[in-house]
């Protein structure tokens, strides 16, 4: 290959990257920039539509990770009675379980959509903040109706999964959230 043709080939490759990559991306392959987490709502019972609403909220708010209906990821189960309105088996993870408990959702005074958004927030990497009861944050619990994550909550999820993609390291830590 002549020097001129080589130069043209390099330029062509650069153009492909420039066109395909989002503004924040540098060298990573475009397809790898979005992490997919599959969720299976087949045991979510009457909360199945609420699950879809919660998924829409998160998917609309972040671009580095996408919740997609399917198997092999997060299973969602609705049951009558438990330790909290909901529990998530892990934080910042692609495989695990979410449970929802009807009696505790009712007694919590929170909207069911807020509870569902909250448990997905754990899966997406968020822990509880120190200001419990702050209705502006979906991770803060409280007798609240707001189900829209705060700007800071969305930014934290966005950062977490962006860094997961850019620097795949050890598996995310997993712990059981008994307190919901
Ligand atoms: Zn929680």
XYZ file of N, CA, C and O and ligand atoms in Angstrom:
721
model
N 0.867 -1.209 0.000
C 0.000 0.000 0.000
C 0.892 1.245 0.000
O 1.844 1.334 0.777
N 0.601 2.172 -0.886
C 1.409 3.387 -0.943
C 1.113 4.247 0.291
O 0.121 4.067 0.983
N 2.020 5.177 0.529
C 1.852 6.037 1.693
C 0.546 6.837 1.602
O -0.155 7.018 2.577
N 0.228 7.299 0.397
C -0.985 8.093 0.210
C -2.238 7.262 0.486
O -3.143 7.697 1.182
N -2.231 6.040 -0.060
C -3.423 5.190 0.135
C -3.568 4.787 1.591
O -4.664 4.700 2.122
N -2.436 4.545 2.253
C -2.484 4.203 3.679
C -3.109 5.355 4.460
O -3.975 5.176 5.305
N -2.656 6.579 4.136
C -3.176 7.762 4.816
C -4.693 7.876 4.624
O -5.443 8.124 5.555
N -5.143 7.616 3.397
C -6.574 7.682 3.106
C -7.341 6.633 3.910
O -8.422 6.885 4.428
N -6.741 5.443 4.042
C -7.402 4.377 4.788
C -7.533 4.754 6.259
O -8.562 4.541 6.890
N -6.484 5.353 6.807
C -6.528 5.776 8.214
C -7.589 6.846 8.391
O -8.385 6.813 9.317
N -7.612 7.786 7.484
C -8.621 8.851 7.563
C -10.021 8.262 7.516
O -10.912 8.661 8.257
N -10.208 7.283 6.652
C -11.510 6.636 6.521
C -11.913 5.969 7.815
O -13.049 6.094 8.263
N -10.969 5.288 8.453
C -11.258 4.625 9.720
C -11.615 5.645 10.783
O -12.535 5.455 11.572
N -10.890 6.743 10.811
C -11.179 7.797 11.791
C -12.575 8.361 11.570
O -13.300 8.617 12.521
N -12.946 8.538 10.308
C -14.261 9.097 9.994
C -15.360 8.178 10.510
O -16.364 8.634 11.041
N -15.158 6.873 10.382
C -16.155 5.918 10.873
C -16.335 6.090 12.377
O -17.435 6.161 12.890
N -15.214 6.200 13.091
C -15.311 6.373 14.542
C -16.012 7.673 14.899
O -16.852 7.728 15.761
N -15.664 8.719 14.165
C -16.235 10.025 14.469
C -17.748 10.013 14.264
O -18.496 10.554 15.063
N -18.180 9.346 13.201
C -19.610 9.326 12.904
C -20.372 8.437 13.881
O -21.482 8.756 14.276
N -19.754 7.315 14.273
C -20.496 6.319 15.028
C -20.483 6.570 16.532
O -21.378 6.145 17.235
N -19.462 7.230 17.024
C -19.318 7.321 18.470
C -20.059 8.524 19.041
O -20.066 9.586 18.437
N -20.700 8.356 20.187
C -21.322 9.485 20.879
C -20.251 10.505 21.281
O -19.073 10.152 21.342
N -20.633 11.732 21.562
C -19.674 12.796 21.846
C -18.680 12.456 22.963
O -17.523 12.776 22.861
N -19.150 11.777 24.014
C -18.284 11.546 25.162
C -17.302 10.399 24.910
O -16.330 10.250 25.627
N -17.553 9.612 23.885
C -16.725 8.422 23.677
C -15.408 8.785 23.023
O -15.305 9.756 22.291
N -14.398 8.007 23.283
C -13.121 8.236 22.632
C -12.758 7.022 21.784
O -12.941 7.017 20.588
N -12.282 5.956 22.401
C -11.734 4.856 21.611
C -12.570 3.578 21.654
O -12.322 2.677 20.884
N -13.519 3.484 22.557
C -14.245 2.223 22.698
C -15.142 1.974 21.500
O -15.583 2.901 20.830
N -15.411 0.715 21.216
C -16.320 0.368 20.130
C -17.725 0.829 20.487
O -18.163 0.649 21.614
N -18.441 1.421 19.527
C -19.763 1.991 19.819
C -20.731 0.999 20.454
O -21.433 1.336 21.391
N -20.746 -0.229 19.979
C -21.705 -1.203 20.501
C -21.476 -1.485 21.983
O -22.388 -1.831 22.699
N -20.242 -1.366 22.430
C -19.918 -1.718 23.807
C -20.262 -0.604 24.784
O -20.152 -0.767 25.979
N -20.695 0.535 24.291
C -20.912 1.677 25.177
C -22.189 1.558 25.986
O -22.335 2.209 26.996
N -23.115 0.768 25.541
C -24.358 0.604 26.286
C -24.395 -0.797 26.885
O -24.302 -1.796 26.173
N -24.518 -0.853 28.190
C -24.630 -2.142 28.858
C -26.108 -2.515 28.940
O -26.936 -1.673 29.246
N -26.429 -3.756 28.643
C -27.816 -4.212 28.681
C -28.058 -5.036 29.938
O -27.250 -5.900 30.276
N -29.131 -4.743 30.625
C -29.559 -5.570 31.752
C -30.940 -6.122 31.401
O -31.884 -5.367 31.171
N -31.046 -7.433 31.353
C -32.329 -8.053 31.047
C -33.146 -8.205 32.324
O -32.616 -8.536 33.383
N -34.441 -7.964 32.189
C -35.336 -8.151 33.335
C -36.503 -9.023 32.887
O -36.975 -8.924 31.755
N -36.941 -9.865 33.799
C -38.016 -10.811 33.491
C -39.189 -10.553 34.444
O -39.131 -10.910 35.621
N -40.248 -9.909 33.945
C -41.377 -9.545 34.802
C -42.473 -10.605 34.845
O -43.592 -10.318 35.262
N -42.171 -11.832 34.425
C -43.237 -12.826 34.271
C -43.873 -13.219 35.606
O -44.963 -13.774 35.630
N -43.195 -12.924 36.720
C -43.794 -13.195 38.028
C -44.119 -11.918 38.795
O -44.236 -11.934 40.014
N -44.218 -10.831 38.054
C -44.495 -9.543 38.714
C -45.983 -9.341 38.982
O -46.374 -8.377 39.636
N -46.810 -10.247 38.457
C -48.259 -10.197 38.689
C -48.815 -8.813 38.317
O -48.475 -8.285 37.261
N -49.639 -8.231 39.213
C -50.305 -6.965 38.867
C -49.332 -5.788 38.770
O -49.707 -4.712 38.303
N -48.085 -5.984 39.186
C -47.114 -4.896 39.073
C -46.381 -4.900 37.724
O -45.502 -4.070 37.481
N -46.738 -5.826 36.849
C -46.019 -5.934 35.569
C -46.066 -4.628 34.774
O -45.052 -4.217 34.202
N -47.211 -3.965 34.752
C -47.284 -2.712 33.983
C -46.499 -1.601 34.683
O -45.910 -0.740 34.035
N -46.489 -1.641 36.010
C -45.699 -0.660 36.765
C -44.207 -0.871 36.492
O -43.439 0.093 36.406
N -43.814 -2.123 36.371
C -42.423 -2.435 36.024
C -42.074 -1.800 34.680
O -41.017 -1.177 34.525
N -42.973 -1.936 33.713
C -42.695 -1.339 32.397
C -42.579 0.177 32.496
O -41.735 0.795 31.839
N -43.424 0.782 33.323
C -43.352 2.237 33.506
C -42.024 2.645 34.139
O -41.414 3.650 33.765
N -41.579 1.865 35.123
C -40.309 2.162 35.797
C -39.137 2.010 34.835
O -38.200 2.818 34.835
N -39.195 0.981 34.009
C -38.137 0.755 33.014
C -38.061 1.943 32.057
O -36.979 2.421 31.709
N -39.237 2.447 31.642
C -39.251 3.603 30.735
C -38.584 4.812 31.382
O -37.851 5.558 30.730
N -38.839 5.005 32.657
C -38.258 6.148 33.366
C -36.729 6.052 33.374
O -36.025 7.005 33.041
N -36.213 4.882 33.738
C -34.743 4.740 33.779
C -34.150 4.808 32.381
O -33.109 5.445 32.170
N -34.773 4.135 31.428
C -34.207 4.129 30.074
C -34.231 5.515 29.443
O -33.413 5.820 28.586
N -35.192 6.347 29.862
C -35.254 7.702 29.330
C -34.213 8.604 29.986
O -33.824 9.626 29.431
N -33.748 8.208 31.165
C -32.870 9.101 31.933
C -31.384 8.821 31.796
O -30.561 9.664 32.149
N -31.036 7.631 31.329
C -29.614 7.282 31.202
C -29.361 6.629 29.836
O -30.268 6.032 29.256
N -28.139 6.744 29.370
C -27.804 6.161 28.064
C -26.691 5.114 28.150
O -26.435 4.406 27.184
N -26.032 4.985 29.288
C -24.891 4.054 29.378
C -25.337 2.637 29.724
O -24.538 1.706 29.654
N -26.598 2.501 30.114
C -27.131 1.182 30.448
C -28.592 1.156 29.997
O -29.277 2.181 30.022
N -29.030 -0.008 29.559
C -30.410 -0.107 29.069
C -31.069 -1.346 29.663
O -30.508 -2.443 29.622
N -32.248 -1.155 30.195
C -33.047 -2.273 30.706
C -33.874 -2.821 29.551
O -34.597 -2.082 28.886
N -33.743 -4.115 29.319
C -34.425 -4.763 28.198
C -35.152 -5.997 28.715
O -34.578 -6.807 29.454
N -36.398 -6.122 28.314
C -37.173 -7.278 28.738
C -36.583 -8.567 28.170
O -36.331 -8.661 26.967
N -36.359 -9.541 29.036
C -35.785 -10.802 28.587
C -35.373 -11.638 29.775
O -35.502 -11.211 30.922
N -34.876 -12.824 29.502
C -34.512 -13.725 30.596
C -33.000 -13.735 30.794
O -32.238 -13.218 29.982
N -32.577 -14.330 31.918
C -31.152 -14.465 32.192
C -30.549 -13.297 32.954
O -29.338 -13.248 33.132
N -31.381 -12.362 33.386
C -30.859 -11.201 34.102
C -31.483 -11.044 35.476
O -31.164 -11.777 36.397
N -32.396 -10.098 35.585
C -33.046 -9.799 36.852
C -34.463 -10.371 36.834
O -35.271 -9.995 35.976
N -34.760 -11.263 37.739
C -36.125 -11.780 37.831
C -36.922 -10.919 38.813
O -36.396 -10.457 39.822
N -38.181 -10.716 38.506
C -39.036 -9.857 39.319
C -40.239 -10.642 39.794
O -40.963 -11.237 38.986
N -40.437 -10.641 41.096
C -41.511 -11.430 41.694
C -42.317 -10.546 42.638
O -41.741 -9.779 43.407
N -43.615 -10.647 42.557
C -44.488 -9.951 43.499
C -45.108 -10.975 44.441
O -45.641 -11.996 43.998
N -45.017 -10.692 45.738
C -45.562 -11.592 46.752
C -46.365 -10.762 47.760
O -46.422 -9.528 47.673
N -46.987 -11.428 48.693
C -47.908 -10.740 49.585
C -47.213 -9.996 50.726
O -47.516 -8.861 51.028
N -46.272 -10.659 51.350
C -45.774 -10.182 52.629
C -44.274 -10.355 52.722
O -43.752 -11.440 52.479
N -43.554 -9.285 53.095
C -42.104 -9.396 53.210
C -41.542 -8.424 54.216
O -42.265 -7.861 55.039
N -40.245 -8.204 54.128
C -39.558 -7.381 55.117
C -39.603 -5.901 54.765
O -39.261 -5.051 55.579
N -39.997 -5.578 53.540
C -39.967 -4.193 53.058
C -40.879 -4.120 51.844
O -41.299 -5.166 51.336
N -41.197 -2.931 51.349
C -42.009 -2.851 50.131
C -41.374 -3.605 48.968
O -42.063 -4.194 48.153
N -40.048 -3.580 48.931
C -39.351 -4.304 47.876
C -37.938 -4.612 48.319
O -37.416 -3.981 49.237
N -37.321 -5.601 47.672
C -35.915 -5.885 47.934
C -35.214 -6.136 46.603
O -35.824 -6.630 45.657
N -33.953 -5.796 46.572
C -33.104 -6.114 45.424
C -31.928 -6.910 45.943
O -31.380 -6.601 47.002
N -31.535 -7.937 45.199
C -30.516 -8.850 45.715
C -29.102 -8.347 45.507
O -28.161 -8.914 46.044
N -28.950 -7.284 44.751
C -27.595 -6.812 44.474
C -27.634 -5.358 44.031
O -28.683 -4.834 43.683
N -26.469 -4.732 44.075
C -26.336 -3.324 43.698
C -25.337 -3.211 42.555
O -24.199 -3.684 42.675
N -25.767 -2.632 41.458
C -24.873 -2.511 40.310
C -24.580 -3.859 39.701
O -23.444 -4.319 39.695
N -25.619 -4.518 39.196
C -25.452 -5.920 38.795
C -26.348 -6.217 37.596
O -27.313 -5.499 37.330
N -26.037 -7.274 36.900
C -26.832 -7.648 35.731
C -27.605 -8.945 35.948
O -28.395 -9.344 35.098
N -27.335 -9.612 37.069
C -28.086 -10.827 37.399
C -28.505 -10.759 38.860
O -27.672 -10.469 39.730
N -29.779 -11.040 39.108
C -30.233 -10.999 40.484
C -31.738 -11.087 40.553
O -32.395 -11.509 39.595
N -32.282 -10.697 41.705
C -33.720 -10.770 41.906
C -34.240 -9.484 42.541
O -33.580 -8.892 43.372
N -35.441 -9.126 42.115
C -36.207 -8.083 42.792
C -37.492 -8.729 43.289
O -38.136 -9.480 42.553
N -37.826 -8.422 44.543
C -39.109 -8.866 45.100
C -39.923 -7.647 45.490
O -39.376 -6.681 46.029
N -41.216 -7.718 45.255
C -42.138 -6.689 45.746
C -43.156 -7.356 46.652
O -43.576 -8.491 46.407
N -43.562 -6.598 47.703
C -44.497 -7.150 48.695
C -45.697 -6.224 48.835
O -45.561 -5.060 49.229
N -46.852 -6.766 48.508
C -48.077 -5.957 48.437
C -48.385 -5.268 49.767
O -48.661 -4.067 49.794
N -48.374 -6.011 50.846
C -48.759 -5.426 52.132
C -47.843 -4.268 52.527
O -48.298 -3.244 53.040
N -46.551 -4.437 52.276
C -45.594 -3.405 52.686
C -45.618 -2.195 51.747
O -45.332 -1.076 52.170
N -45.961 -2.433 50.476
C -46.132 -1.275 49.580
C -47.301 -0.439 50.072
O -47.218 0.788 50.183
N -48.399 -1.109 50.398
C -49.579 -0.391 50.879
C -49.272 0.386 52.152
O -49.588 1.571 52.267
N -48.608 -0.262 53.104
C -48.361 0.408 54.391
C -47.254 1.454 54.295
O -47.159 2.323 55.169
N -46.427 1.406 53.245
C -45.325 2.377 53.154
C -45.827 3.780 52.865
O -45.156 4.767 53.175
N -46.997 3.887 52.228
C -47.501 5.205 51.866
C -46.850 5.766 50.614
O -47.158 6.865 50.181
N -45.938 5.014 50.034
C -45.292 5.454 48.787
C -46.083 4.918 47.603
O -46.791 3.915 47.720
N -45.960 5.572 46.464
C -46.616 5.047 45.264
C -45.893 3.786 44.826
O -44.676 3.643 45.016
N -46.644 2.865 44.242
C -46.010 1.613 43.818
C -44.976 1.872 42.727
O -43.942 1.203 42.675
N -45.219 2.871 41.887
C -44.231 3.180 40.848
C -42.912 3.631 41.479
O -41.837 3.241 41.039
N -43.010 4.432 42.547
C -41.785 4.870 43.230
C -41.023 3.666 43.803
O -39.792 3.596 43.708
N -41.748 2.735 44.357
C -41.111 1.544 44.930
C -40.402 0.746 43.837
O -39.260 0.294 44.009
N -41.053 0.586 42.697
C -40.456 -0.189 41.612
C -39.231 0.539 41.044
O -38.179 -0.070 40.818
N -39.359 1.840 40.851
C -38.211 2.623 40.366
C -37.046 2.506 41.352
O -35.888 2.369 40.963
N -37.367 2.521 42.631
C -36.350 2.406 43.694
C -35.570 1.094 43.593
O -34.335 1.092 43.615
N -36.276 -0.015 43.482
C -35.572 -1.307 43.432
C -34.718 -1.426 42.168
O -33.609 -1.952 42.224
N -35.227 -0.937 41.062
C -34.381 -0.903 39.866
C -33.175 0.013 40.090
O -32.090 -0.236 39.544
N -33.345 1.046 40.875
C -32.219 1.923 41.193
C -31.077 1.168 41.850
O -29.899 1.409 41.570
N -31.422 0.215 42.740
C -30.368 -0.621 43.343
C -29.651 -1.439 42.272
O -28.421 -1.482 42.229
N -30.440 -2.090 41.408
C -29.828 -2.899 40.344
C -28.886 -2.033 39.511
O -27.806 -2.464 39.107
N -29.304 -0.792 39.310
C -28.529 0.111 38.457
C -27.357 0.759 39.193
O -26.674 1.597 38.613
N -27.150 0.411 40.454
C -25.943 0.800 41.222
C -26.191 1.725 42.408
O -25.245 2.046 43.123
N -27.397 2.185 42.621
C -27.611 3.183 43.671
C -27.889 2.557 45.040
O -28.619 1.574 45.149
N -27.299 3.156 46.057
C -27.612 2.803 47.442
C -28.538 3.856 48.033
O -28.885 4.835 47.370
N -28.925 3.680 49.288
C -29.779 4.673 49.941
C -28.957 5.911 50.297
O -27.822 5.774 50.751
N -29.527 7.092 50.131
C -28.819 8.312 50.532
C -28.946 8.522 52.041
O -29.691 7.808 52.719
N -28.238 9.509 52.552
C -28.313 9.782 53.994
C -29.605 10.506 54.361
O -30.099 10.375 55.480
N -30.168 11.251 53.418
C -31.384 12.011 53.730
C -32.636 11.196 53.407
O -33.406 11.518 52.492
N -32.835 10.141 54.197
C -33.998 9.277 54.018
C -35.287 10.101 54.164
O -35.408 10.937 55.064
N -36.231 9.846 53.264
C -37.501 10.567 53.321
C -37.569 11.754 52.373
O -38.614 12.383 52.240
N -36.454 12.063 51.723
C -36.429 13.166 50.762
C -37.125 12.716 49.475
O -36.583 11.936 48.695
N -38.328 13.230 49.249
C -39.139 12.755 48.124
C -38.524 13.065 46.767
O -38.900 12.457 45.764
N -37.579 13.995 46.714
C -36.945 14.333 45.440
C -36.025 13.226 44.956
O -35.632 13.212 43.794
N -35.646 12.309 45.861
C -34.761 11.204 45.488
C -35.529 9.892 45.570
O -36.100 9.577 46.614
N -35.508 9.121 44.495
C -36.245 7.853 44.511
C -35.584 6.826 45.435
O -36.215 5.855 45.839
N -34.308 7.027 45.768
C -33.620 6.069 46.628
C -33.792 6.404 48.108
O -33.243 5.714 48.959
N -34.540 7.460 48.420
C -34.636 7.929 49.804
C -35.834 7.375 50.566
O -36.041 7.718 51.724
N -36.627 6.521 49.923
C -37.791 5.989 50.633
C -38.798 7.085 50.941
O -38.950 8.037 50.176
N -39.485 6.960 52.064
C -40.433 7.996 52.471
C -41.829 7.766 51.932
O -42.050 6.982 51.011
N -42.782 8.459 52.547
C -44.182 8.346 52.108
C -44.376 9.307 50.937
O -45.030 10.336 51.067
N -43.810 8.975 49.817
C -43.713 9.894 48.683
C -44.374 9.312 47.443
O -44.465 8.101 47.281
N -44.801 10.213 46.571
C -45.386 9.807 45.296
C -44.391 9.933 44.147
O -44.515 9.244 43.137
N -43.414 10.827 44.294
C -42.485 11.071 43.184
C -41.734 9.803 42.773
O -41.123 9.129 43.612
N -41.772 9.506 41.484
C -41.077 8.321 40.969
C -39.994 8.701 39.965
O -39.411 7.831 39.318
N -39.736 9.984 39.824
C -38.716 10.437 38.873
C -37.384 10.607 39.603
O -37.296 11.389 40.544
N -36.354 9.857 39.213
C -35.044 10.006 39.869
C -34.550 11.451 39.758
O -34.849 12.144 38.778
N -33.789 11.871 40.761
C -33.211 13.214 40.704
C -32.115 13.254 39.644
O -31.617 12.209 39.198
N -31.727 14.455 39.268
C -30.639 14.622 38.302
C -29.375 13.943 38.796
O -28.656 13.288 38.030
N -29.114 14.052 40.099
C -27.896 13.446 40.656
C -27.986 11.920 40.626
O -26.981 11.236 40.379
N -29.160 11.384 40.880
C -29.316 9.919 40.828
C -29.084 9.411 39.402
O -28.385 8.408 39.192
N -29.651 10.095 38.440
C -29.447 9.688 37.044
C -27.971 9.797 36.667
O -27.421 8.902 36.012
N -27.338 10.864 37.117
C -25.916 11.058 36.777
C -25.052 9.972 37.392
O -24.091 9.503 36.770
N -25.394 9.543 38.605
C -24.605 8.493 39.273
C -24.734 7.168 38.517
O -23.748 6.443 38.334
N -25.936 6.846 38.066
C -26.136 5.615 37.288
C -25.374 5.722 35.961
O -24.681 4.785 35.541
N -25.499 6.854 35.334
C -24.813 7.060 34.051
C -23.307 6.846 34.208
O -22.677 6.155 33.403
N -22.733 7.430 35.265
C -21.287 7.300 35.511
C -20.892 5.861 35.787
O -19.898 5.364 35.277
N -21.681 5.193 36.637
C -21.337 3.828 37.046
C -21.202 2.918 35.835
O -20.217 2.199 35.690
N -22.195 2.933 34.954
C -22.176 1.995 33.825
C -21.236 2.447 32.741
O -20.704 1.629 31.992
N -20.986 3.733 32.636
C -19.968 4.203 31.688
C -18.609 3.674 32.106
O -17.843 3.164 31.294
N -18.301 3.736 33.393
C -16.996 3.269 33.855
C -16.905 1.749 33.781
O -15.844 1.194 33.543
N -18.012 1.057 33.966
C -18.035 -0.407 33.827
C -17.637 -0.810 32.414
O -16.957 -1.793 32.213
N -18.133 -0.050 31.454
C -17.856 -0.385 30.062
C -16.419 -0.025 29.709
O -15.702 -0.795 29.098
N -15.997 1.149 30.183
C -14.671 1.625 29.803
C -13.573 0.808 30.464
O -12.531 0.582 29.889
N -13.795 0.368 31.677
C -12.763 -0.361 32.412
C -13.369 -1.573 33.093
O -13.591 -1.590 34.293
N -13.674 -2.607 32.311
C -14.279 -3.788 32.931
C -13.350 -4.395 33.958
O -12.248 -4.784 33.632
N -13.750 -4.387 35.173
C -12.906 -4.900 36.246
C -13.576 -6.075 36.906
O -14.291 -6.825 36.255
N -13.339 -6.267 38.177
C -13.995 -7.361 38.889
C -15.510 -7.165 38.914
O -16.002 -6.059 38.710
N -16.224 -8.214 39.135
C -17.681 -8.134 39.176
C -18.120 -7.144 40.248
O -17.450 -6.999 41.270
N -19.227 -6.459 40.016
C -19.742 -5.527 41.020
C -20.001 -6.254 42.339
O -20.334 -7.437 42.327
N -19.814 -5.553 43.425
C -20.110 -6.186 44.717
C -21.599 -6.459 44.796
O -22.406 -5.753 44.215
N -21.941 -7.485 45.483
C -23.345 -7.833 45.602
C -23.663 -8.026 47.075
O -22.930 -8.666 47.791
N -24.699 -7.435 47.503
C -25.146 -7.709 48.861
C -26.656 -7.671 48.935
O -27.325 -7.042 48.137
N -27.165 -8.376 49.899
C -28.611 -8.478 50.066
C -29.100 -7.283 50.851
O -28.558 -6.948 51.898
N -30.102 -6.619 50.313
C -30.636 -5.440 50.979
C -31.877 -5.826 51.766
O -32.993 -5.745 51.288
N -31.648 -6.253 52.970
C -32.766 -6.723 53.779
C -33.718 -5.598 54.115
O -34.904 -5.804 54.315
N -33.184 -4.383 54.154
C -34.035 -3.253 54.513
C -34.791 -2.715 53.320
O -35.577 -1.794 53.447
N -34.603 -3.303 52.165
C -35.311 -2.838 50.967
C -34.623 -1.671 50.329
O -35.165 -1.082 49.426
Zn -33.754 0.250 48.955
